[in-house]
PDB file of C-alpha atoms in Angstrom:
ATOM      1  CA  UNK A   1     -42.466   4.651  11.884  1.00 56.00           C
ATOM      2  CA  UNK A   2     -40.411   7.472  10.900  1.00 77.00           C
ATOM      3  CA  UNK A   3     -41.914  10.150  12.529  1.00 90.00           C
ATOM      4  CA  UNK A   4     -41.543   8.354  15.461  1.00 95.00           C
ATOM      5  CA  UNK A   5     -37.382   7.814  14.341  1.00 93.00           C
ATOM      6  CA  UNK A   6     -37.723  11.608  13.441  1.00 94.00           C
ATOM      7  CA  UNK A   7     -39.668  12.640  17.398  1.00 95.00           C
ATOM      8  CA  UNK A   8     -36.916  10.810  18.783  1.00 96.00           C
ATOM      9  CA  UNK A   9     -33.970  12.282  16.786  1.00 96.00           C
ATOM     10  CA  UNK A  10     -35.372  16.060  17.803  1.00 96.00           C
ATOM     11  CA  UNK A  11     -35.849  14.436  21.685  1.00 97.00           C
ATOM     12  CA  UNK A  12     -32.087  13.786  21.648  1.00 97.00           C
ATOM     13  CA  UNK A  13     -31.145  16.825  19.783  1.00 97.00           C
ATOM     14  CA  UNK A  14     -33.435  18.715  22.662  1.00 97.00           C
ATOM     15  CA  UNK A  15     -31.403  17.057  25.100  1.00 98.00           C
ATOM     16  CA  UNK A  16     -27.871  18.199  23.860  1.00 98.00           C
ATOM     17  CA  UNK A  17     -28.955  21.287  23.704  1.00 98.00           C
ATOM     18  CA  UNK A  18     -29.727  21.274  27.382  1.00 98.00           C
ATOM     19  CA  UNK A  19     -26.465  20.141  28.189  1.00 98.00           C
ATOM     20  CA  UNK A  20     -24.776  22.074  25.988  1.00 98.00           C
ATOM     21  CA  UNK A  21     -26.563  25.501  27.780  1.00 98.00           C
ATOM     22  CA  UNK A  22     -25.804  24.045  31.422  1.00 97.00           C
ATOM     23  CA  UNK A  23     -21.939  23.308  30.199  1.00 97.00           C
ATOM     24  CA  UNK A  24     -21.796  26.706  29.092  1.00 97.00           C
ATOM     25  CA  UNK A  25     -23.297  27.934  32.197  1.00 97.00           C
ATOM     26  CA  UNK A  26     -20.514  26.635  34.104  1.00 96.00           C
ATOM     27  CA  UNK A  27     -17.896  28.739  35.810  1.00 96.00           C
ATOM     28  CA  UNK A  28     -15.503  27.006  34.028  1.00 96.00           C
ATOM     29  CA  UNK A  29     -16.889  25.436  30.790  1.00 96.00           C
ATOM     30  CA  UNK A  30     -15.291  22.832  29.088  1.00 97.00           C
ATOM     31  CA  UNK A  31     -14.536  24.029  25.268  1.00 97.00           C
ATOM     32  CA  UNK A  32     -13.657  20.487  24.372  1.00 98.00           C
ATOM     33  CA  UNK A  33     -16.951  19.015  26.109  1.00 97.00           C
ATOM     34  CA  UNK A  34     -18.697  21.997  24.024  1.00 97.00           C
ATOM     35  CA  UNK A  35     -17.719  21.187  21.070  1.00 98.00           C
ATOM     36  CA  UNK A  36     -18.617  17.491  21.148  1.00 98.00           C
ATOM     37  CA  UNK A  37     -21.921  18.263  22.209  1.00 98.00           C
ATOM     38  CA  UNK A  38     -22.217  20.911  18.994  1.00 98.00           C
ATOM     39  CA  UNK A  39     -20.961  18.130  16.635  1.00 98.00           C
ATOM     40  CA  UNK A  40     -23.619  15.575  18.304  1.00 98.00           C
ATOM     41  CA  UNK A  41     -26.304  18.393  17.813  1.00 98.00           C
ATOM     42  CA  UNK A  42     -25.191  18.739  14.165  1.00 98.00           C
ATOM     43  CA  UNK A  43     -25.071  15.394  13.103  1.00 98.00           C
ATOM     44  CA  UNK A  44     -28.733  14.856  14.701  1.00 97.00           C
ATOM     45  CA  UNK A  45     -29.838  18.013  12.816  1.00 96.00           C
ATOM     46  CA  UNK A  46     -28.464  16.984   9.751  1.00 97.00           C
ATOM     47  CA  UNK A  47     -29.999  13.142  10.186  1.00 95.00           C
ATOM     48  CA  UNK A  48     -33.579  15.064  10.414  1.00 93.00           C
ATOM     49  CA  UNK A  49     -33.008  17.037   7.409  1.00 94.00           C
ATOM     50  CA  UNK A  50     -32.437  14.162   5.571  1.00 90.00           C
ATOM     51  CA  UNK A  51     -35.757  12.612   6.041  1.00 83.00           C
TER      52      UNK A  51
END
């Protein structure tokens, strides 16, 4: 069961880091938009790490 918690944690981490390189690919990015997306990344990275 928590591999499968972990596999989904990484999907979703995957995911914000999509949207994090399309926001930055933007004419006009959005800094604040950035940074939540960074913060969301972290705190999934540092959920992984802790299992």
């Amino acid at each position: 069961m928590e591999s499968t918690h972990i596999t989904a944690l990484q999907t979703k981490h995957d995911g914000l880091e999509r949207k994090l390189r399309e926001e930055q690919a933007r004419p006009a990015p959005d800094s604040a938009r950035i940074q939540s997306l960074k913060r969301a990344k972290l705190k999934i990275k540092e959920e992984i790490a802790l299992h």
